[in-house]
Structure formats: C-alpha cells, structure tokens
PDB file of C-alpha atoms in Angstrom:
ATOM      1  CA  UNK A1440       0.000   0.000   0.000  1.00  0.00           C
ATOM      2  CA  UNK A1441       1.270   3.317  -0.907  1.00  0.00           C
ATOM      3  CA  UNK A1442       2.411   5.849   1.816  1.00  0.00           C
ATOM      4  CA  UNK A1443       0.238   8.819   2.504  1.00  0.00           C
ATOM      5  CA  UNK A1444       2.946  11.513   0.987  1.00  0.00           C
ATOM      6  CA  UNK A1445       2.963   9.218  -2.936  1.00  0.00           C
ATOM      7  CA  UNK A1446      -1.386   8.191  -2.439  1.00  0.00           C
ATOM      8  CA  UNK A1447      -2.455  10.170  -5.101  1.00  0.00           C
ATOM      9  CA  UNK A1448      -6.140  10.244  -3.556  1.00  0.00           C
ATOM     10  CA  UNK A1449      -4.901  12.196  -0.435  1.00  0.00           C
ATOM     11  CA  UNK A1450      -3.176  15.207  -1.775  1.00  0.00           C
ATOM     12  CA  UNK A1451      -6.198  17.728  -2.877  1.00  0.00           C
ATOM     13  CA  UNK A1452      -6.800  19.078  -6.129  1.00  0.00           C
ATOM     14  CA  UNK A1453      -4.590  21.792  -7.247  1.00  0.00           C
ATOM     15  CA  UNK A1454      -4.777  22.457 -10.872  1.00  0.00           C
ATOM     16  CA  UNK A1455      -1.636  23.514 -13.080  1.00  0.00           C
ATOM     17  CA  UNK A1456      -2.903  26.220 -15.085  1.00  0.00           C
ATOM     18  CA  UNK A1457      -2.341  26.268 -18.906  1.00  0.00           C
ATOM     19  CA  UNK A1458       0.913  27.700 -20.467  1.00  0.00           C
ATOM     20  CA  UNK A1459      -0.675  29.581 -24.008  1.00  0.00           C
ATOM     21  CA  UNK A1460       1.319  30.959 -26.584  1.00  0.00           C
ATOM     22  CA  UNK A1461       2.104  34.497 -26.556  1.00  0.00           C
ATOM     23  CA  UNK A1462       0.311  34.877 -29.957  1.00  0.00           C
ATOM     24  CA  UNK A1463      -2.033  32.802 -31.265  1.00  0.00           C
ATOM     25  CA  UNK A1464      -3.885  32.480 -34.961  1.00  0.00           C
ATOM     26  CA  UNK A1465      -7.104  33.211 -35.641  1.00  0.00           C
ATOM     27  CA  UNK A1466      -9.162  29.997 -36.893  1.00  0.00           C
ATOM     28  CA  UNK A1467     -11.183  29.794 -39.748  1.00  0.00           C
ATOM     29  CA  UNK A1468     -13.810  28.079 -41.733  1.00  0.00           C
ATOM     30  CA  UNK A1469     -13.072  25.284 -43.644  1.00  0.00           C
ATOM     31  CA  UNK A1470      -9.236  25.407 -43.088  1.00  0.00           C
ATOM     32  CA  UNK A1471      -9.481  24.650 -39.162  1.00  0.00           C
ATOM     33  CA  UNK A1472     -12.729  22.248 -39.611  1.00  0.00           C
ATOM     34  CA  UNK A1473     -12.599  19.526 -37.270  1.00  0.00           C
ATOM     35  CA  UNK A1474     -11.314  16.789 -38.953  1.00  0.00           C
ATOM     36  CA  UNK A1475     -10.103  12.823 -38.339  1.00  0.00           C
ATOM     37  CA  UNK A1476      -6.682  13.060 -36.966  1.00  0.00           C
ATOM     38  CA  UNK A1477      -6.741  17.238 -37.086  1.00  0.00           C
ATOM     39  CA  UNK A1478      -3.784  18.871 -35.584  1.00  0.00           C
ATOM     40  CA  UNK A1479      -4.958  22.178 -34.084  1.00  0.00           C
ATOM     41  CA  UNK A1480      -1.962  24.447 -32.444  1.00  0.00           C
ATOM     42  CA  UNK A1481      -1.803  27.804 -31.103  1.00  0.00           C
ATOM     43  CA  UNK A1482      -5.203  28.629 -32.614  1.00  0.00           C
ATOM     44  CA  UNK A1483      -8.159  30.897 -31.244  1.00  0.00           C
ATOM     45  CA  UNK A1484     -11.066  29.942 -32.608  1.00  0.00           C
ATOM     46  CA  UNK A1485     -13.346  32.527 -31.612  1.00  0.00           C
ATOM     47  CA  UNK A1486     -16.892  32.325 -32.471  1.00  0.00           C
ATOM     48  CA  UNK A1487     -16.483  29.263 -34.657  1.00  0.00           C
ATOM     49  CA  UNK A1488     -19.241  27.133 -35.470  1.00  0.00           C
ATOM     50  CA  UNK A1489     -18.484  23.653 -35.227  1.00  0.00           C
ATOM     51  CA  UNK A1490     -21.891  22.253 -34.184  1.00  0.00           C
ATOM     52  CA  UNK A1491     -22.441  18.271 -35.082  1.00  0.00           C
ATOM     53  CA  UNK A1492     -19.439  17.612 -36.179  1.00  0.00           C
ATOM     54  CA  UNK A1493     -17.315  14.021 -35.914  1.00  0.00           C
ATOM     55  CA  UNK A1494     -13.747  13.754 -35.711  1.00  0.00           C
ATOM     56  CA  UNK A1495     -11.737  11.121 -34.481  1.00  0.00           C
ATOM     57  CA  UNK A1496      -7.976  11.107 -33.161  1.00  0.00           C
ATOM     58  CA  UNK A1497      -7.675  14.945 -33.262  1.00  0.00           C
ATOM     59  CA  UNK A1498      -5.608  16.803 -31.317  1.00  0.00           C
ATOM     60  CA  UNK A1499      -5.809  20.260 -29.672  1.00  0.00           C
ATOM     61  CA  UNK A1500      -2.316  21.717 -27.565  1.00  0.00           C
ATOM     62  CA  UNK A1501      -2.078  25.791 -26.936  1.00  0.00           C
ATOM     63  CA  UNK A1502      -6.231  26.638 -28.644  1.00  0.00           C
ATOM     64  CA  UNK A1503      -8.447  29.412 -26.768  1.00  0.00           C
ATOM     65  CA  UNK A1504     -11.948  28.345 -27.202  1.00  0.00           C
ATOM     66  CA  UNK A1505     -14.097  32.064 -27.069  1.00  0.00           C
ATOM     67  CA  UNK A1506     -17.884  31.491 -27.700  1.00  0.00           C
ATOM     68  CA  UNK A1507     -17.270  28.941 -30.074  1.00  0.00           C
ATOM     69  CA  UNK A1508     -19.819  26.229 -30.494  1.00  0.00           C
ATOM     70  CA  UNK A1509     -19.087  22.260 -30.674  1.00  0.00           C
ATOM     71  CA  UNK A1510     -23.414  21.869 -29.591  1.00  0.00           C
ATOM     72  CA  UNK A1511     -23.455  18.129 -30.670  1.00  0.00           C
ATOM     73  CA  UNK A1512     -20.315  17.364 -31.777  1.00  0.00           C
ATOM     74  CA  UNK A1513     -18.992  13.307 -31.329  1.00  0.00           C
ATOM     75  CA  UNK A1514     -15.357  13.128 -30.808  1.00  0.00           C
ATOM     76  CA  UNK A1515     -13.202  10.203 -29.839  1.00  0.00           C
ATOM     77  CA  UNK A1516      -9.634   9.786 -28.892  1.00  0.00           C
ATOM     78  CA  UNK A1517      -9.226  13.285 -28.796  1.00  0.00           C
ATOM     79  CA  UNK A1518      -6.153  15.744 -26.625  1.00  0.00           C
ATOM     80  CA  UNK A1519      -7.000  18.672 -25.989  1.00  0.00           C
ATOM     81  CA  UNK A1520      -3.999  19.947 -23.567  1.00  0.00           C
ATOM     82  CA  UNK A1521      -3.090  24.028 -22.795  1.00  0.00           C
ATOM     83  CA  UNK A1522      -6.655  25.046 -23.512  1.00  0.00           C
ATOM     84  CA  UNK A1523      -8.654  27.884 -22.702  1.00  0.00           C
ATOM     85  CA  UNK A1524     -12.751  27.604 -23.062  1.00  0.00           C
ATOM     86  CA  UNK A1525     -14.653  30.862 -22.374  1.00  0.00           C
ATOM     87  CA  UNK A1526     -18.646  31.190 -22.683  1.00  0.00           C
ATOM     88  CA  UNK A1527     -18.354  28.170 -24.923  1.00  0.00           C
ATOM     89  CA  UNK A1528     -21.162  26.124 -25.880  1.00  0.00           C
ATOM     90  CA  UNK A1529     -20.120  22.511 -25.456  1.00  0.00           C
ATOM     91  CA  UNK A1530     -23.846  21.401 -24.749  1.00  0.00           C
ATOM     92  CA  UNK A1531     -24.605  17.372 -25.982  1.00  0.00           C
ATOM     93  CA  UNK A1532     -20.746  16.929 -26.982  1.00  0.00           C
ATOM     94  CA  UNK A1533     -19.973  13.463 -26.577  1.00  0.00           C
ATOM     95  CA  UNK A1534     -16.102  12.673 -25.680  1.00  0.00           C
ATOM     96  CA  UNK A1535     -15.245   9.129 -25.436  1.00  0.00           C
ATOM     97  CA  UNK A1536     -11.538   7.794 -24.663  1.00  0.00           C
ATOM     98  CA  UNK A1537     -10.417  10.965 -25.055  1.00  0.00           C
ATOM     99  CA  UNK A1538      -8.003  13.431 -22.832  1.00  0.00           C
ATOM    100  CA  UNK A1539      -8.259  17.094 -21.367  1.00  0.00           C
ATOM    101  CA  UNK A1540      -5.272  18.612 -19.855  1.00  0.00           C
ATOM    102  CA  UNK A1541      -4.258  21.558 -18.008  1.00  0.00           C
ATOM    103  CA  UNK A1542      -7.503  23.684 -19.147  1.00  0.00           C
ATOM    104  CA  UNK A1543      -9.224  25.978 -17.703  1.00  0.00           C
ATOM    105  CA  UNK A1544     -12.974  26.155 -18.688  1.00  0.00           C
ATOM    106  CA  UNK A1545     -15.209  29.226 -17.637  1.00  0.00           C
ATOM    107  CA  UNK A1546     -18.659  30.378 -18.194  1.00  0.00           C
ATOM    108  CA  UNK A1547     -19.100  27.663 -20.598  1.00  0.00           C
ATOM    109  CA  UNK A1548     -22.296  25.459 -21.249  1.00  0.00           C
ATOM    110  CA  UNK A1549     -21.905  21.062 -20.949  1.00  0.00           C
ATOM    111  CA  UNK A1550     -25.526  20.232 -20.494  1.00  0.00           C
ATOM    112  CA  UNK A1551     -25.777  17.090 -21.279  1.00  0.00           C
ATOM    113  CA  UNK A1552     -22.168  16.554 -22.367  1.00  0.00           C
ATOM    114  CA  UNK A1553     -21.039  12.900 -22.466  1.00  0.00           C
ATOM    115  CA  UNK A1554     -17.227  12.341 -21.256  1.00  0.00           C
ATOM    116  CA  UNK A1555     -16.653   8.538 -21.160  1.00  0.00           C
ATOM    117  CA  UNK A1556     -13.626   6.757 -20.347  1.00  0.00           C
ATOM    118  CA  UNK A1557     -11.914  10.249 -20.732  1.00  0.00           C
ATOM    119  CA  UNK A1558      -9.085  11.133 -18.611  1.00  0.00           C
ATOM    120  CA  UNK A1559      -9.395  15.190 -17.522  1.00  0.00           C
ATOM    121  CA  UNK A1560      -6.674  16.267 -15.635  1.00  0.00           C
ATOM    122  CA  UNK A1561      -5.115  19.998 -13.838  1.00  0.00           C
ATOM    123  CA  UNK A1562      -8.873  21.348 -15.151  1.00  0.00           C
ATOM    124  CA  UNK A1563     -10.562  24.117 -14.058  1.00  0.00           C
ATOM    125  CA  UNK A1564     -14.665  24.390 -14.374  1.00  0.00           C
ATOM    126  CA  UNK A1565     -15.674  27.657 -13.134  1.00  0.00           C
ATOM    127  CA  UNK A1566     -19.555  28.900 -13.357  1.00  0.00           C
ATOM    128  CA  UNK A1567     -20.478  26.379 -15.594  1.00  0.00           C
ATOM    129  CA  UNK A1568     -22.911  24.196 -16.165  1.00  0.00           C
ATOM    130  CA  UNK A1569     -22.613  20.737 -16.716  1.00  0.00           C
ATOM    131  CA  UNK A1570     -26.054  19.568 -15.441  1.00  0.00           C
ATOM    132  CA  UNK A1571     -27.011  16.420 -17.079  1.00  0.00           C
ATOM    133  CA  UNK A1572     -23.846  15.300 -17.967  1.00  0.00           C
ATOM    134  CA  UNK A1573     -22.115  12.209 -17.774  1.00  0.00           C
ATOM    135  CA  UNK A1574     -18.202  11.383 -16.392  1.00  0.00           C
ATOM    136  CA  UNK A1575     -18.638   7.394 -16.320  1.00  0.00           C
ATOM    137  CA  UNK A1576     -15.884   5.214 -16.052  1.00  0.00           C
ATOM    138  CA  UNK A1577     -13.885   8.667 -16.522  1.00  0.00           C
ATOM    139  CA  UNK A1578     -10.504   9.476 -14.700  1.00  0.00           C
ATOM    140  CA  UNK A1579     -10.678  12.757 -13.430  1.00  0.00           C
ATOM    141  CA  UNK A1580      -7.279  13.701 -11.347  1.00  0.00           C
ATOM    142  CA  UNK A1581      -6.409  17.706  -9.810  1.00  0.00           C
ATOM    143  CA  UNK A1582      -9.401  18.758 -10.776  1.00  0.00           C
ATOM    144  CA  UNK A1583     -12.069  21.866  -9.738  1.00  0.00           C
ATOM    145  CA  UNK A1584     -15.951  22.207 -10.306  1.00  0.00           C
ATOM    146  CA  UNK A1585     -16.249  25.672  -8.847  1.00  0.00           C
ATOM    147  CA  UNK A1586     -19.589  27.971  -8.806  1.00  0.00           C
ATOM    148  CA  UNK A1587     -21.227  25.587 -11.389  1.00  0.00           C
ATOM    149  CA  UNK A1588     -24.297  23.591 -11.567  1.00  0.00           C
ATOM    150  CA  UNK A1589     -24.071  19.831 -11.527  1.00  0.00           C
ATOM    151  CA  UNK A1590     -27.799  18.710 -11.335  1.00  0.00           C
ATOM    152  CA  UNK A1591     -27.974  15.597 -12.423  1.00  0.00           C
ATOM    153  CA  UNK A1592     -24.199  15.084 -13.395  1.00  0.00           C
ATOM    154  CA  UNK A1593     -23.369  11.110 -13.841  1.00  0.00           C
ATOM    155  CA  UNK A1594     -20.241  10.227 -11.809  1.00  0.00           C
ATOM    156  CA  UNK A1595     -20.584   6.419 -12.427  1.00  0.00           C
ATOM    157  CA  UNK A1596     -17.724   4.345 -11.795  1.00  0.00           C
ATOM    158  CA  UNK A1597     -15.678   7.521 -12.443  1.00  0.00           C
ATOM    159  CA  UNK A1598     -12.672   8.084 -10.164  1.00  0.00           C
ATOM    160  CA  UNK A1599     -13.080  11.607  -8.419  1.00  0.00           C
ATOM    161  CA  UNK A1600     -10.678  11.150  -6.419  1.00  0.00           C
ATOM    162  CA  UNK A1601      -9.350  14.523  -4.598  1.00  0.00           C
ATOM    163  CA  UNK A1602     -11.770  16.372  -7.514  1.00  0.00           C
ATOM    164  CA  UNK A1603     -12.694  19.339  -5.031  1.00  0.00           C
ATOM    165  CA  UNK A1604     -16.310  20.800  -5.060  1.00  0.00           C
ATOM    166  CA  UNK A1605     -16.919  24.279  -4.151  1.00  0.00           C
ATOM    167  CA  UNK A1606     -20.204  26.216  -4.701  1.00  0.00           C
ATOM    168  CA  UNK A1607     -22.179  23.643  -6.823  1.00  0.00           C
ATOM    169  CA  UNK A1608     -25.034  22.331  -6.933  1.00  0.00           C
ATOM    170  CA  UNK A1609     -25.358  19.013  -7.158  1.00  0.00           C
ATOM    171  CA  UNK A1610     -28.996  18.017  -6.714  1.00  0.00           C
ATOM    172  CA  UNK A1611     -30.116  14.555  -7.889  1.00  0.00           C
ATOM    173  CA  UNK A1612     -26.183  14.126  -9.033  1.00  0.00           C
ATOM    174  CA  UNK A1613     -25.378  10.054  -9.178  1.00  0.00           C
ATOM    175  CA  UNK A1614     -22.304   8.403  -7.765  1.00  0.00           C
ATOM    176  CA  UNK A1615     -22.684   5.126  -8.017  1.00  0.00           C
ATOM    177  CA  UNK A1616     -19.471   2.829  -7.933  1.00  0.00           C
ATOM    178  CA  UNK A1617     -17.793   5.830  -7.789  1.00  0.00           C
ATOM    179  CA  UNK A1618     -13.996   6.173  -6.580  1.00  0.00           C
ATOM    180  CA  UNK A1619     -14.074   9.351  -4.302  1.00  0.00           C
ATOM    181  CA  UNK A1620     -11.726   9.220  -1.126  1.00  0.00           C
ATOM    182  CA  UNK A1621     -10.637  12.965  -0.494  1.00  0.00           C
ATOM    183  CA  UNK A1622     -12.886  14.060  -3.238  1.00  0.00           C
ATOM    184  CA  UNK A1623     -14.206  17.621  -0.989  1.00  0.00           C
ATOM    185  CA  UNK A1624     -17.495  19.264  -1.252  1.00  0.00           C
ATOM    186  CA  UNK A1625     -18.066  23.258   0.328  1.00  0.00           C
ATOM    187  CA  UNK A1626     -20.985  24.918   0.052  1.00  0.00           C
ATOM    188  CA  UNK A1627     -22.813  22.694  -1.994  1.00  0.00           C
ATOM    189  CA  UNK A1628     -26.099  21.178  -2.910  1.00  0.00           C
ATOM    190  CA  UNK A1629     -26.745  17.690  -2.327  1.00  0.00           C
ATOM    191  CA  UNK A1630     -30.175  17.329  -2.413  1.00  0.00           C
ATOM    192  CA  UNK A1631     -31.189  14.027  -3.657  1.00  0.00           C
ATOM    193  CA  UNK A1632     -28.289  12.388  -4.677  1.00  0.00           C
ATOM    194  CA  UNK A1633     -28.057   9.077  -5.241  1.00  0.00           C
ATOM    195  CA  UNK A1634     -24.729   6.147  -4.531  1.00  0.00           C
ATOM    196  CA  UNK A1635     -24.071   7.831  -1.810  1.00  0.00           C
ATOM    197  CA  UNK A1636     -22.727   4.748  -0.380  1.00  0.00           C
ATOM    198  CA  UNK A1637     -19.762   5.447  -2.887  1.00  0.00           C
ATOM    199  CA  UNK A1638     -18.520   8.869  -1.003  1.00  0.00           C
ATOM    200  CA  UNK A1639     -16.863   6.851   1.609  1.00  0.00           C
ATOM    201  CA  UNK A1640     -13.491   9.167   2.670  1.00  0.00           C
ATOM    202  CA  UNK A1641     -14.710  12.407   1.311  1.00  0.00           C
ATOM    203  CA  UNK A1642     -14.875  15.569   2.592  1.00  0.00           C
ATOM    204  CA  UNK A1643     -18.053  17.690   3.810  1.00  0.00           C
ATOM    205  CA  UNK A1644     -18.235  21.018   4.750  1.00  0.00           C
ATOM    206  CA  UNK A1645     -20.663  20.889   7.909  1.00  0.00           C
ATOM    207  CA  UNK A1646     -23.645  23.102   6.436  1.00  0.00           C
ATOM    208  CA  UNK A1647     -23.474  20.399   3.122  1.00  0.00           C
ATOM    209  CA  UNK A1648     -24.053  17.724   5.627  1.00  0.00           C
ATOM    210  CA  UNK A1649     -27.272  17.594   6.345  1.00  0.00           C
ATOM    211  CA  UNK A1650     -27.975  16.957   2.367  1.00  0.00           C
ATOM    212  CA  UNK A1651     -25.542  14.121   2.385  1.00  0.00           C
ATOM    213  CA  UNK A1652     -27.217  12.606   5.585  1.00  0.00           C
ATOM    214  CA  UNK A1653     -30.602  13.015   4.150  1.00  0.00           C
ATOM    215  CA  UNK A1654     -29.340  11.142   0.929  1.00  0.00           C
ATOM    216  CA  UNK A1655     -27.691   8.400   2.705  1.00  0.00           C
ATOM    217  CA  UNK A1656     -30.790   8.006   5.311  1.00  0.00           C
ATOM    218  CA  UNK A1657     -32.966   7.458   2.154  1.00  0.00           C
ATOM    219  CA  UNK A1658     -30.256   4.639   0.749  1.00  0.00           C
ATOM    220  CA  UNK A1659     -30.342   3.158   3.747  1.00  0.00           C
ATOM    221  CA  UNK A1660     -34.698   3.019   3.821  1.00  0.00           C
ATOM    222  CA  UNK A1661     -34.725   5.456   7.295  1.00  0.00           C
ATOM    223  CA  UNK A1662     -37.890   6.847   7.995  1.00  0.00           C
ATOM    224  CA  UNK A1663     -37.091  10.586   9.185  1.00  0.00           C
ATOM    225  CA  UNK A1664     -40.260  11.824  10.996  1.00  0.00           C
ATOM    226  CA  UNK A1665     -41.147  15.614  11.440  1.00  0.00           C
TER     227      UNK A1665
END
C-alpha cells in the first residue's frame, strides 16, 4: 500500500494552469474544420461554429476556445492539452476515450455533455454548467468544479478522487461505484443524490451535511419523521 505523501487520492486538487502561446492564430472556416486526426496548435477559434461535427484522433495543444460552439459534436480519442474555453457552448458533446489537460474552462455550457472513459486532468470548471452530464468510467485527477451547476451530473464508476467541489449544486447528481476518497465538497447542494454509499473518505463542509445525511438516510430506507 502506498504511503500517505505518494497516495495520489490524499493530496487535494490543485490544478496547473495552462501555459498559451504568446500569440495565437485566428481559426477559420473550412481550413481549421474539425477533422479525423486534425492537428490544431496555437489557434483561437473565436466564435467558430463547429456544431455536429465528428472527428476522431484529433488533437488540440495551446487553442483558446471564445464562444465557439461544438453543440453536438462526437469526438473520440481526442487531446485537448493548454486550452482555454470561455462562454463556450459545449452542450450534448460526446467525448469518449479521449483526454483534457491543463484547461481551464469558464462560463461555458456542458448540459448534457457525455465524457466517457476520458481522462481530464489539472482542469478548471468555473460557473459552468454541466447539469445532465455524464463522467462514467472517466478518470478525473487535480481537478475543480467551482460555482457551477451539476444537477444531475453522472459520476458512475468515475474516479473523483481529490476532484474538489466548491459552490455547486449538485442536486439529484449520481455516484454510483464511484472512486471518491478525499474528493471535498463546500458549500454545496446535495439534495437528492443518489450512490451515496460510494462517497466513503470524502470531505463535507458541515452546512453540506445535512444533504448528504438526508441522501444516505434514504439509501439506507430510514424513515425521518417531522
């Protein structure tokens, strides 16, 4: 068993921030399209649209992402690493076996945004929202939700490990087989989730508790009388 100091599950999240290039290109319609095996570098790509698209085996390393829309897009095997996503719409994307590295994402819409089997690592979500989407069997390693809303998110057998939580809401969110020693949640909403019996070894800020206890009382069949 590892010691404390090298478990990677006790040390809490703490994101490396993305290194950008000090001047970046200006995409463009059809030359940047998303393509199979696309190599996109240094690019912003502004208010692109790039709705529906499918691309497999691209790759993404030093891109800004400002109001550009990927609504619906289907990507696999992508890496997208040194990324900045601002007020993007990345609503119904579905990412599977893909990777997302040192990124920050901000203001930016994931409703219903399918991750699967992705590994997203040194991320930042800030004032999001990613309700109704889905993280299963997803590695997700030094990584924030903060200020976002996460109704309904899917954790399921995802590894949250150390993931920190801070000002979401995460009402009717799912965490079942989930992997979440040292995962932390302050001032959130837990109203109503469900695998609760997966948390085991995270951390609760006390006024998030009584969410979490109502949620596990309801697991366990407790009555709780007025």
């Amino acid at each position: 068993m590892p010691s404390p100091s090298t478990d990677r599950s006790a040390r809490p999240a703490r994101p490396k921030a993305p290194t950008l290039p000090a001047e970046l290109t200006e995409a463009d319609l059809p030359e940047h399209d998303l393509v199979d095996e696309g190599f996109y570098s240094a690019l912003a790509f502004g208010g692109l649209d790039l709705t529906d698209r499918m691309a497999d085996d691209a790759e993404f390393e030093g891109c800004t992402f400002t109001h550009t829309r990927l609504t619906g897009s289907a990507l696999r095997r992508v890496l997208m690493q040194e990324a900045d996503l601002k007020n993007a719409d990345l609503a119904g994307v579905e990412v599977r076996d893909g990777s997302l590295m040192r990124a920050t994402i901000r203001g930016s819409r994931l409703t219903g945004a399918v991750w699967s089997a992705c590994v997203i690592r040194d991320v930042v979500f800030e004032g999001c929202r990613v309700d109704m989407a889905s993280f299963g069997y997803s590695t997700l390693k030094d990584v924030v939700f903060r200020d976002c809303n996460l109704a309904e998110a899917d954790f399921q057998e995802a590894d949250i490990r150390g993931v920190r939580f801070e000002g979401c809401t995460l009402e009717r969110a799912r965490f079942h087989r989930t992997k979440a020693a040292k995962a932390r949640f302050s001032d959130c909403d837990l109203t109503d989730i469900s695998g609760v019996e997966s948390l085991r070894g995270v951390s609760v800020k006390s006024t998030d508790a009584q969410g979490l206890l109502l949620a596990l009382a309801n697991a366990m069949e407790i009555d709780i009388k007025d």
